[in-house]
Tab-separated table of C-alpha atoms in Angstrom:
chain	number	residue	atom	x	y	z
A	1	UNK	CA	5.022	19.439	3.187
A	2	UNK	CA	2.448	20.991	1.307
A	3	UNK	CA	-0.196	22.239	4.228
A	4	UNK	CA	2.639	24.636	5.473
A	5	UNK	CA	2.779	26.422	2.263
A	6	UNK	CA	-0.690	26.754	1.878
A	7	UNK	CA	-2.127	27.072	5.335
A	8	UNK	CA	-4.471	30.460	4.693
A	9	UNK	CA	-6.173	28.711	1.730
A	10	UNK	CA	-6.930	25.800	3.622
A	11	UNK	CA	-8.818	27.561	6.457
A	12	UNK	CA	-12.308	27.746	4.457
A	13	UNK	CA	-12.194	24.107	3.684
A	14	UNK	CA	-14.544	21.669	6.292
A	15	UNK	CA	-12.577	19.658	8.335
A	16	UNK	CA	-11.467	16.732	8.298
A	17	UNK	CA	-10.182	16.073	4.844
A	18	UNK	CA	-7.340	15.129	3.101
A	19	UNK	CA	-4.620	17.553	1.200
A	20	UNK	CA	-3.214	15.309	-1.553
A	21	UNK	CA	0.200	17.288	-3.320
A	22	UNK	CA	-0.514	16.280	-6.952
A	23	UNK	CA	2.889	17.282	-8.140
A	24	UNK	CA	4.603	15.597	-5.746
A	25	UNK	CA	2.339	12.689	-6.409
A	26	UNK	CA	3.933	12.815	-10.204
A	27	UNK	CA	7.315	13.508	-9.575
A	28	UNK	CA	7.381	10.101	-7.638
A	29	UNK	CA	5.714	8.356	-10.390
A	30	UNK	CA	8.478	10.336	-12.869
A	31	UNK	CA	11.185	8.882	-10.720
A	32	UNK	CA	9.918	5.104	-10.131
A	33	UNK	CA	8.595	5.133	-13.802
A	34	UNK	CA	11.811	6.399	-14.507
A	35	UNK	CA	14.677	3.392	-12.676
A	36	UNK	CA	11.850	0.769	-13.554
A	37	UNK	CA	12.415	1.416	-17.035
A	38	UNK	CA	16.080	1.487	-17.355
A	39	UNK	CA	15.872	-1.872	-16.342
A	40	UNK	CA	12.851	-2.949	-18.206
A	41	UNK	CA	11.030	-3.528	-14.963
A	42	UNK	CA	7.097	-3.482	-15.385
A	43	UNK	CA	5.196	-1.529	-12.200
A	44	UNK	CA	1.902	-2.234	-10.704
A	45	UNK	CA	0.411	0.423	-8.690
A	46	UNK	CA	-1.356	-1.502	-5.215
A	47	UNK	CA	-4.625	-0.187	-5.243
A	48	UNK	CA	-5.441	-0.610	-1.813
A	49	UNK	CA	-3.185	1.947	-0.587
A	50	UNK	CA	-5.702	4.418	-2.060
A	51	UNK	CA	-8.561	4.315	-4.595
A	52	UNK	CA	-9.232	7.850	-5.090
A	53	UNK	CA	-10.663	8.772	-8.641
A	54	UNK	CA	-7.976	11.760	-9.146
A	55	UNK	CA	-5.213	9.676	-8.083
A	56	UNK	CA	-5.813	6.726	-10.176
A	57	UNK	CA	-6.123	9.067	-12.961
A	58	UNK	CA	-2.626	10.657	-13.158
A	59	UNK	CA	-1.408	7.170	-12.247
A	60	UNK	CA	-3.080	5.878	-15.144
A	61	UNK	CA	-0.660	8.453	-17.563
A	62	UNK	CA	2.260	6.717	-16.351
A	63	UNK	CA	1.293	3.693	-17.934
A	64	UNK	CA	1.167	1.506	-14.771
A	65	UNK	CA	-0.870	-1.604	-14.068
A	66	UNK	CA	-2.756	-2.172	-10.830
A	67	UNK	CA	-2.248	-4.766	-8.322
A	68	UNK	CA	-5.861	-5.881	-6.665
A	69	UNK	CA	-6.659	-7.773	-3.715
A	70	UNK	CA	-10.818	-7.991	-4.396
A	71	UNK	CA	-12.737	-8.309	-6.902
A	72	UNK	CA	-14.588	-4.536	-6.268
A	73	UNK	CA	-10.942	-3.460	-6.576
A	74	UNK	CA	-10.401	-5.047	-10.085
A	75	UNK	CA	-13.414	-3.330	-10.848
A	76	UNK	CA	-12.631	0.166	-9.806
A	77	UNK	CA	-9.416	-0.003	-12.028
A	78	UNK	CA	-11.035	-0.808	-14.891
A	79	UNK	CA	-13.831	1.471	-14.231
A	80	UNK	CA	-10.550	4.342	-13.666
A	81	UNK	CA	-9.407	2.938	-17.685
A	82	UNK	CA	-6.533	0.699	-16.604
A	83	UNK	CA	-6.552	-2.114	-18.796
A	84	UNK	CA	-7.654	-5.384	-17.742
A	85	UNK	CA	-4.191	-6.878	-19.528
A	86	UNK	CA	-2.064	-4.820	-16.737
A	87	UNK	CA	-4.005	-6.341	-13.702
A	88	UNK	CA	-2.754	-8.790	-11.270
A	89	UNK	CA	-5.330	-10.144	-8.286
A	90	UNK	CA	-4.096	-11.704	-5.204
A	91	UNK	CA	-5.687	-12.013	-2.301
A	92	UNK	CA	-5.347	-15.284	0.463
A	93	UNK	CA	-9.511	-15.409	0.498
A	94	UNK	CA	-11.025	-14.555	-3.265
A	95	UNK	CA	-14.195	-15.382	-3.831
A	96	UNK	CA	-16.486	-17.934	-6.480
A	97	UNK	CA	-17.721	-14.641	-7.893
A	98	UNK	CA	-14.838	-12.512	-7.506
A	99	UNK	CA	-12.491	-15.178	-9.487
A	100	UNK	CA	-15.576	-15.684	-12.354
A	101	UNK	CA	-15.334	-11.917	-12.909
A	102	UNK	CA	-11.390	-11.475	-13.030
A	103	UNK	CA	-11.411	-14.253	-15.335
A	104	UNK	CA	-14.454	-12.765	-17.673
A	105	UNK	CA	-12.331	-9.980	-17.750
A	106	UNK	CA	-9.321	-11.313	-19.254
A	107	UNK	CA	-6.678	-10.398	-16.402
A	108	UNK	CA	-3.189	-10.603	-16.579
A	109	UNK	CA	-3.045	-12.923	-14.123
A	110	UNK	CA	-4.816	-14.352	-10.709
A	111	UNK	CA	-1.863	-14.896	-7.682
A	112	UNK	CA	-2.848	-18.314	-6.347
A	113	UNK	CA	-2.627	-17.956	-2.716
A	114	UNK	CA	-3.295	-22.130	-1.324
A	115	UNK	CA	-3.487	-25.008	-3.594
A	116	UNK	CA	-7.280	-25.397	-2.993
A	117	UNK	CA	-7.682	-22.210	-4.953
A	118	UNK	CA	-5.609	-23.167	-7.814
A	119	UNK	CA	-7.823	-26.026	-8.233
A	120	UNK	CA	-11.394	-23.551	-8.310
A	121	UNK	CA	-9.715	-21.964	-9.925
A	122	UNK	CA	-9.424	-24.053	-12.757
A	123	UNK	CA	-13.305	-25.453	-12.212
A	124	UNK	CA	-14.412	-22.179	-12.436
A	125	UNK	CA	-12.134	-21.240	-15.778
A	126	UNK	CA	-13.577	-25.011	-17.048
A	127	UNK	CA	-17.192	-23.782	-16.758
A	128	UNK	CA	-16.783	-20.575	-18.656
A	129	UNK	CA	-14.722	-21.973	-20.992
A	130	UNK	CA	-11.597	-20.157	-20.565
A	131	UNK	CA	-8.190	-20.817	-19.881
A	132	UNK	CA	-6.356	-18.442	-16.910
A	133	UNK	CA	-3.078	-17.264	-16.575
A	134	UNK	CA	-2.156	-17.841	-13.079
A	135	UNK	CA	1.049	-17.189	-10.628
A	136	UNK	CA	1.987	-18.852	-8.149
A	137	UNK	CA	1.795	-16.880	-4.790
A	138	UNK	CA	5.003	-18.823	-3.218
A	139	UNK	CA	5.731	-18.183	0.935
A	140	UNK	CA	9.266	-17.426	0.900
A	141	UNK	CA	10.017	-17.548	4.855
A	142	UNK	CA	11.588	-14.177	4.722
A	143	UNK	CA	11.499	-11.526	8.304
A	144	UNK	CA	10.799	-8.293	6.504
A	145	UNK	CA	12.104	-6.222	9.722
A	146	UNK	CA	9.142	-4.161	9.496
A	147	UNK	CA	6.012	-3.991	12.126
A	148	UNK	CA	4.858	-7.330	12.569
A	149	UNK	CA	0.948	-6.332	11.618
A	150	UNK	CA	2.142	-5.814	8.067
A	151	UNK	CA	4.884	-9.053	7.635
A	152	UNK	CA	3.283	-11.101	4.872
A	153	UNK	CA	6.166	-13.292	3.851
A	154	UNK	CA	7.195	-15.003	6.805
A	155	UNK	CA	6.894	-18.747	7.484
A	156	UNK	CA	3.146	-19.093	9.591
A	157	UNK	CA	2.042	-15.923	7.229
A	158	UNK	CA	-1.573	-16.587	6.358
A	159	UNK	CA	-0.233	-15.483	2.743
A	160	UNK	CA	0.916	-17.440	0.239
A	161	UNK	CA	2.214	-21.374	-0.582
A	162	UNK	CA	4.414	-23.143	1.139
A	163	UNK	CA	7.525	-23.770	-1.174
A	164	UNK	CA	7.255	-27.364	0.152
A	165	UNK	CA	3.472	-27.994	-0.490
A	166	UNK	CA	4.743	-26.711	-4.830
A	167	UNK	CA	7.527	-29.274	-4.740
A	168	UNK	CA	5.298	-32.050	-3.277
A	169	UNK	CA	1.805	-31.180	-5.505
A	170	UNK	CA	3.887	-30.484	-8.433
A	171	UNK	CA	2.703	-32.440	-11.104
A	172	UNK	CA	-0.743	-32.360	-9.793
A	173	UNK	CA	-0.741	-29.007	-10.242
A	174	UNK	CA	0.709	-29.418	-14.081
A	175	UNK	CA	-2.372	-31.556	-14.884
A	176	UNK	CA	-4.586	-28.639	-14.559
A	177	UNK	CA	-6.053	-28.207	-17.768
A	178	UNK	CA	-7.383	-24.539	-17.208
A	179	UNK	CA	-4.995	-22.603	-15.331
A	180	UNK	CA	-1.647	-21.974	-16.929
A	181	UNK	CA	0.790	-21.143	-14.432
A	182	UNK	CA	2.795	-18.575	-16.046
A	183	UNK	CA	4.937	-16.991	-13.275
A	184	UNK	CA	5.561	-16.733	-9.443
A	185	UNK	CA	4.599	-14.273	-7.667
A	186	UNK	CA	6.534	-13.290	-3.559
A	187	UNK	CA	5.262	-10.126	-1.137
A	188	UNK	CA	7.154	-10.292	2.087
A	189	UNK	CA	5.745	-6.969	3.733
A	190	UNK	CA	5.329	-3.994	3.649
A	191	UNK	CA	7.339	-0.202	5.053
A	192	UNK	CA	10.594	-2.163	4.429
A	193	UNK	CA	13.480	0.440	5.176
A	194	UNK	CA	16.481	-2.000	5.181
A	195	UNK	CA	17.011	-2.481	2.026
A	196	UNK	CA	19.083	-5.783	2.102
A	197	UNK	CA	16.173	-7.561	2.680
A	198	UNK	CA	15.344	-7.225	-0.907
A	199	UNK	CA	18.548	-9.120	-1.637
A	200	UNK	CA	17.428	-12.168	0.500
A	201	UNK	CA	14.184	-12.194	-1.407
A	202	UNK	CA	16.614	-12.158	-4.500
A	203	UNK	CA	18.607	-15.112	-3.422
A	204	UNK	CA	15.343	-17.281	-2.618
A	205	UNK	CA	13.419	-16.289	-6.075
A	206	UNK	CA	16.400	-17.684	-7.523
A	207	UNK	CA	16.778	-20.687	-5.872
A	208	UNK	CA	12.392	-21.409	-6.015
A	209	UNK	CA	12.712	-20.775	-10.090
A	210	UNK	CA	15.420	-23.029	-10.233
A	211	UNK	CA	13.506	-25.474	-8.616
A	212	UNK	CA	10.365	-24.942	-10.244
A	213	UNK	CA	11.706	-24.848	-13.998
A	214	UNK	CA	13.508	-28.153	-13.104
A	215	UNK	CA	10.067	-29.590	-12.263
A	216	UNK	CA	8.778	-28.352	-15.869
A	217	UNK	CA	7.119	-24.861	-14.615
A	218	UNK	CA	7.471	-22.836	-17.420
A	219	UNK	CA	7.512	-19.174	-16.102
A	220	UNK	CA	7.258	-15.868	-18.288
A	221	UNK	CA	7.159	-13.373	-14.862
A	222	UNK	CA	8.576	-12.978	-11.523
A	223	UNK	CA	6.168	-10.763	-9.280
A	224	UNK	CA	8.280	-9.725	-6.460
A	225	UNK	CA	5.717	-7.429	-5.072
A	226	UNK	CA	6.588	-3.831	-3.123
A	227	UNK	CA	6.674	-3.201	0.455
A	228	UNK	CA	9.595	-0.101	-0.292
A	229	UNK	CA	9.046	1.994	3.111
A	230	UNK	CA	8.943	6.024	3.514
A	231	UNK	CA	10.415	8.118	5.989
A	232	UNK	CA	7.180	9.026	8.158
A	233	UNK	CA	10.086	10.289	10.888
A	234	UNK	CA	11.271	13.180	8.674
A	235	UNK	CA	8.933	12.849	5.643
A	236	UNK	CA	10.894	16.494	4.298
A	237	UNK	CA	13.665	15.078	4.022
A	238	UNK	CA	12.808	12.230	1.748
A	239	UNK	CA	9.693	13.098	-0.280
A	240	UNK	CA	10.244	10.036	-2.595
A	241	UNK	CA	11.582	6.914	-1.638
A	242	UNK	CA	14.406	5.249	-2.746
A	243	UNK	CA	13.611	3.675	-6.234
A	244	UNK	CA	16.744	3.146	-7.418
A	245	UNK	CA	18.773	1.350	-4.569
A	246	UNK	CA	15.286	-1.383	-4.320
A	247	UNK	CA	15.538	-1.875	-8.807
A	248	UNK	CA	19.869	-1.695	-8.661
A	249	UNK	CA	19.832	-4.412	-5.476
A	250	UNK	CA	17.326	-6.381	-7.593
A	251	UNK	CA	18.925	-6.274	-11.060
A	252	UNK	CA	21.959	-7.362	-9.547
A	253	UNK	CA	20.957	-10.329	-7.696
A	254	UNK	CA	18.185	-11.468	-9.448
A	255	UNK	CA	18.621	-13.984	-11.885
A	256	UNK	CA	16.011	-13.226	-14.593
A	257	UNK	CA	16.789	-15.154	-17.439
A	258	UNK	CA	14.928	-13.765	-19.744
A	259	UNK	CA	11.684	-13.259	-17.591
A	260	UNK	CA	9.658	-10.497	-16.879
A	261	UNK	CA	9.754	-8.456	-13.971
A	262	UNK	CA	7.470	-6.784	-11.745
A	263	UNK	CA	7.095	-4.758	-9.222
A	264	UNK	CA	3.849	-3.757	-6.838
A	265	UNK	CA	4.151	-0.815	-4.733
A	266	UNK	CA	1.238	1.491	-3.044
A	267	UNK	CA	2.732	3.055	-0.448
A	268	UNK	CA	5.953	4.504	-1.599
A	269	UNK	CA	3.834	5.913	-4.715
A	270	UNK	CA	0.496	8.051	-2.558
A	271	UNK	CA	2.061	7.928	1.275
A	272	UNK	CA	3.586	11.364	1.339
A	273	UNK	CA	1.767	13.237	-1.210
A	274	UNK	CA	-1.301	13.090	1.396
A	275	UNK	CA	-1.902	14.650	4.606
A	276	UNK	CA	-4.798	14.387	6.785
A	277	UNK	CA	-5.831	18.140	7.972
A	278	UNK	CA	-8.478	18.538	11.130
A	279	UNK	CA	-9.164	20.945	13.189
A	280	UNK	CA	-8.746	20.879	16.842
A	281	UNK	CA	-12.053	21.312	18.994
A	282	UNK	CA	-10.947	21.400	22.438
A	283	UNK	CA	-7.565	21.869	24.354
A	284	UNK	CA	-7.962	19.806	27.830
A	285	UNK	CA	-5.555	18.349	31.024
A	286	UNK	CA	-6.547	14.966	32.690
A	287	UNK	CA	-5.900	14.590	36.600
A	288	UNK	CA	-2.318	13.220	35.771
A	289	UNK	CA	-1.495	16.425	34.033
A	290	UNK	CA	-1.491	15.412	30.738
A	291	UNK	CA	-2.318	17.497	27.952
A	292	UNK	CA	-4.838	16.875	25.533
A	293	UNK	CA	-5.469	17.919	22.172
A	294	UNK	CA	-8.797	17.058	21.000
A	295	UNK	CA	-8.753	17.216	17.096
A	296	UNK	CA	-12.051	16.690	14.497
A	297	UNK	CA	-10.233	13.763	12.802
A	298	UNK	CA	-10.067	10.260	14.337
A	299	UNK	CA	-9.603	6.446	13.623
A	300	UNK	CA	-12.096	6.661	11.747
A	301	UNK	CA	-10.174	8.906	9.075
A	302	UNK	CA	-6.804	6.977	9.394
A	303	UNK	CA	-6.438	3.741	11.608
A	304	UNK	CA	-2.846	3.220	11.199
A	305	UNK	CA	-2.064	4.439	14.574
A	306	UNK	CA	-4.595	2.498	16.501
A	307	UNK	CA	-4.674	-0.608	14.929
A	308	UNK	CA	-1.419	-0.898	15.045
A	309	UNK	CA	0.777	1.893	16.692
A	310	UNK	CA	2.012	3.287	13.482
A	311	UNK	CA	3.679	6.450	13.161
A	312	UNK	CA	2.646	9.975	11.657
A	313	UNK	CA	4.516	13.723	12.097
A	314	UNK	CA	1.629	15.894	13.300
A	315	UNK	CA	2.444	19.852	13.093
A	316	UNK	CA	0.193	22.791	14.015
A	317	UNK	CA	0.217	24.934	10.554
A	318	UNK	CA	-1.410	28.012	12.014
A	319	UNK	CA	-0.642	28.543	15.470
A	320	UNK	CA	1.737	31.939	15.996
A	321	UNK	CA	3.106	31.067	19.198
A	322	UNK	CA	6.857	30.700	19.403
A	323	UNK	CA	6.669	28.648	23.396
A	324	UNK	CA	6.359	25.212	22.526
A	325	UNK	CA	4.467	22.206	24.945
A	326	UNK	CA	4.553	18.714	24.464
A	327	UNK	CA	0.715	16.932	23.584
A	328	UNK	CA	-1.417	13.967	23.330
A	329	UNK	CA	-3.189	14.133	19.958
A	330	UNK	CA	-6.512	11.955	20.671
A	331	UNK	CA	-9.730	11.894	18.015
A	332	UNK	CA	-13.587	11.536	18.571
A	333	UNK	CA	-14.437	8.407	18.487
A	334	UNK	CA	-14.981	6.507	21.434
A	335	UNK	CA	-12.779	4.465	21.862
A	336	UNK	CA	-9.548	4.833	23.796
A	337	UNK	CA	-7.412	3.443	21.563
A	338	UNK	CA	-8.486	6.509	18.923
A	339	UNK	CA	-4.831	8.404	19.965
A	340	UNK	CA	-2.288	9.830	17.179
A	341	UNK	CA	0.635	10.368	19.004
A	342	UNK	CA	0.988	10.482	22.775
A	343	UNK	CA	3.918	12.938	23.156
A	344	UNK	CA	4.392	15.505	20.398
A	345	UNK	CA	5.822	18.778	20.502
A	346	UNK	CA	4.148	21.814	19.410
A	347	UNK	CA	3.542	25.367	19.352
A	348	UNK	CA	1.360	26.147	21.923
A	349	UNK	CA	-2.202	24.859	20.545
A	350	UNK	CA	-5.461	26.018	20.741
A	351	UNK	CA	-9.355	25.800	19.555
A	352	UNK	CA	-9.297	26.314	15.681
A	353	UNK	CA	-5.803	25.530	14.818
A	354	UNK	CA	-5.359	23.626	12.010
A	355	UNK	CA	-2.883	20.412	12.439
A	356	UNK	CA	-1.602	18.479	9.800
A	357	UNK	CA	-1.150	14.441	9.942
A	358	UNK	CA	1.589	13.942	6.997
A	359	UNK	CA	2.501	10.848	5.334
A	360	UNK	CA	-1.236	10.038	5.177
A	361	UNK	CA	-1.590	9.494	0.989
A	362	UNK	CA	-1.395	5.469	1.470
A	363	UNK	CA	-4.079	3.171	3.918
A	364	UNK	CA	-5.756	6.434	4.890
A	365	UNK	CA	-8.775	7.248	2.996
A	366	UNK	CA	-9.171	3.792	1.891
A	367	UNK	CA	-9.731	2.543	5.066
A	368	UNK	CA	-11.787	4.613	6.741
A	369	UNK	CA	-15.169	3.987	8.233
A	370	UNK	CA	-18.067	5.231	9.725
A	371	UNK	CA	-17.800	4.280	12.988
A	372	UNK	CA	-19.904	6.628	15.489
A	373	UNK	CA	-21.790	7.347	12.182
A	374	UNK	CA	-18.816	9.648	11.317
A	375	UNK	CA	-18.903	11.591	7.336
A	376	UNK	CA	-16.093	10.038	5.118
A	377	UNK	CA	-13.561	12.691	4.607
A	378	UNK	CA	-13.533	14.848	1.686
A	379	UNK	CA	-10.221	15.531	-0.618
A	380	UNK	CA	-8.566	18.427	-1.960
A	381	UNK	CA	-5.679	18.637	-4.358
A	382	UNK	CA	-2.980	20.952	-5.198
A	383	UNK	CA	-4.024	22.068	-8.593
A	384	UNK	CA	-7.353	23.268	-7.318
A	385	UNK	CA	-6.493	25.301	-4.779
């Protein structure tokens, strides 16, 4: 990754912070930007996965939309220039004011996640006059195979509709005078590796559309949302995930008709252009013999591995010794869950070597905290160095 290459320049820089690879950030938009458009597919980048203002800007060349899940998000991308016709909000818990101001800003469409916000959100549209494109955000009862903290599309998900509660509230839902539901919209998880999956999803959009257009539904889109995983195992040896099998396998089996297609993926765009850098403070053995590494980053700079036991590559990028020892990489904050990894191998480590947390460009920055009264990290990028 980038941090080994440019190790020496990175040593005047305050720790922690994150190292974002900006050509490596555009050759994965050249490649997804690429497949999508052989097949006419239309890409939303998830915004959540990370917000920052440099990266939203060279996404914004590549003529993506954004996908939002609050109404500060919707915000941010239009504040960034994306256009408010490119912008889809979900969300299972959206707010009065949150839906007033996607709809005074003339999205491209709110995913309904429960029929009790379909109907505010027609009351709301009512009072301002407007009508609102909407999707419907349909539960497809679909096991991911991914880590069970990020499974969204499975059946006692707190996302989405049940397919039964559409068929049954059907024509209420037609009666709605100002929503217009225009397409559906599935998300079944997210760091999906085996790829089949995406032909299950496939095989139940077909069989919901049928269903739904036989009921009257008129639908323009199909939002089959993201969830393409990265290799954070070997992140070298696949840079930029695997566009091309996820848009062939859904070409092939789904049955578009006509529609619209679209796609929302965050992590496989940001994950592996971004590393998290920190220094470590203090090298230390508890009374079991097990060796510490005490680094300046914590869960306060990336939660993924405490909240729910994801995986990062750590490496030492400064450290000249050739004998190796295996570590526990644990942060600052206090709390004992704050641990990285709790057996990595690495060049022998000491005070004021510089390690490297890769895979880190996607749920990193944007959810960090403050916790212990910690600084937010700052960024640096490639092309400034």
């Amino acid at each position: 990754m980038l941090s080994r290459k440019v190790a020496d320049r990175l040593k005047g820089f305050e720790t922690p912070f994150y190292l974002y690879d900006i050509d490596l950030l555009r050759q994965t938009l050249d490649s997804a930007v690429a497949v999508a458009s052989k097949y006419g597919f239309r890409l939303h980048y998830a915004i959540k996965a990370n917000y920052d203002p440099k990266i939203l800007s060279v996404i914004k060349e590549y003529g993506l939309g954004i996908d939002c899940a609050s109404g500060n998000e919707i915000r941010c991308a239009i504040e960034a220039g994306f256009a408010p016709a490119g912008i889809v909000y979900a969300g299972v818990g959206k707010k009065d004011k949150e839906i007033e101001y996607a709809i005074s800003q003339g999205i491209f469409s709110i995913n309904c996640e429960s029929l009790q916000e379909l109907e505010l959100i027609d009351l709301i549209a009512g009072r301002m006059g407007k009508v609102q494109n909407v999707a419907l955000r349909i539960n497809p009862d679909i096991d991911p195979k991914t880590n069970s903290c990020i499974d969204t599309g499975q059946a006692d998900s707190k996302f989405g509709i049940s397919y039964e509660e559409v068929m049954a509230n059907a024509d209420r839902i037609k009666e709605y005078g100002n929503v217009r539901v225009k397409g559906m919209h599935l998300h079944i998880g997210s760091q999906i590796r085996e790829l089949h999956v995406f032909e299950y999803l496939c095989d139940k959009v077909n069989a919901i559309v049928e269903c739904l257009t036989g009921l009257g539904f008129v639908l323009d889109f199909i939002d089959v949302g993201g969830g393409l995983g990265i290799n954070y195992d070997f992140p070298e040896n696949e840079p930029i995930p695997n566009f091309s099998s996820v848009f062939a396998i859904v070409n092939q089996n789904l049955k578009a008709e006509g529609r619209e297609i679209h796609f929302e993926f965050g992590r496989s765009i940001v994950a592996q252009c971004g590393e998290l850098i920190s220094t470590v403070l203090f090298r230390k053995d508890t009374a079991t013999g097990r060796k510490l590494v005490i680094i300046d980053a914590s869960m306060t700079e990336l939660i993924r591995p405490a909240l729910y036991g994801a995986y990062h590559c750590i490496e030492n990028i400064t450290s000249e010794e050739s004998a190796r020892e295996r570590y526990t990489i644990v942060g600052t904050a206090c709390e004992s869950t704050d641990v990285f990894d709790q057996s990595v191998g690495l060049p022998v480590t000491k005070r004021g070597d510089l390690l490297t947390i890769k895979s880190a460009g996607a749920y990193g920055m944007s959810m960090a905290s403050r916790y212990n009264l910690h600084d937010l990290p700052s960024a640096v990028y490639s092309d400034e160095l």
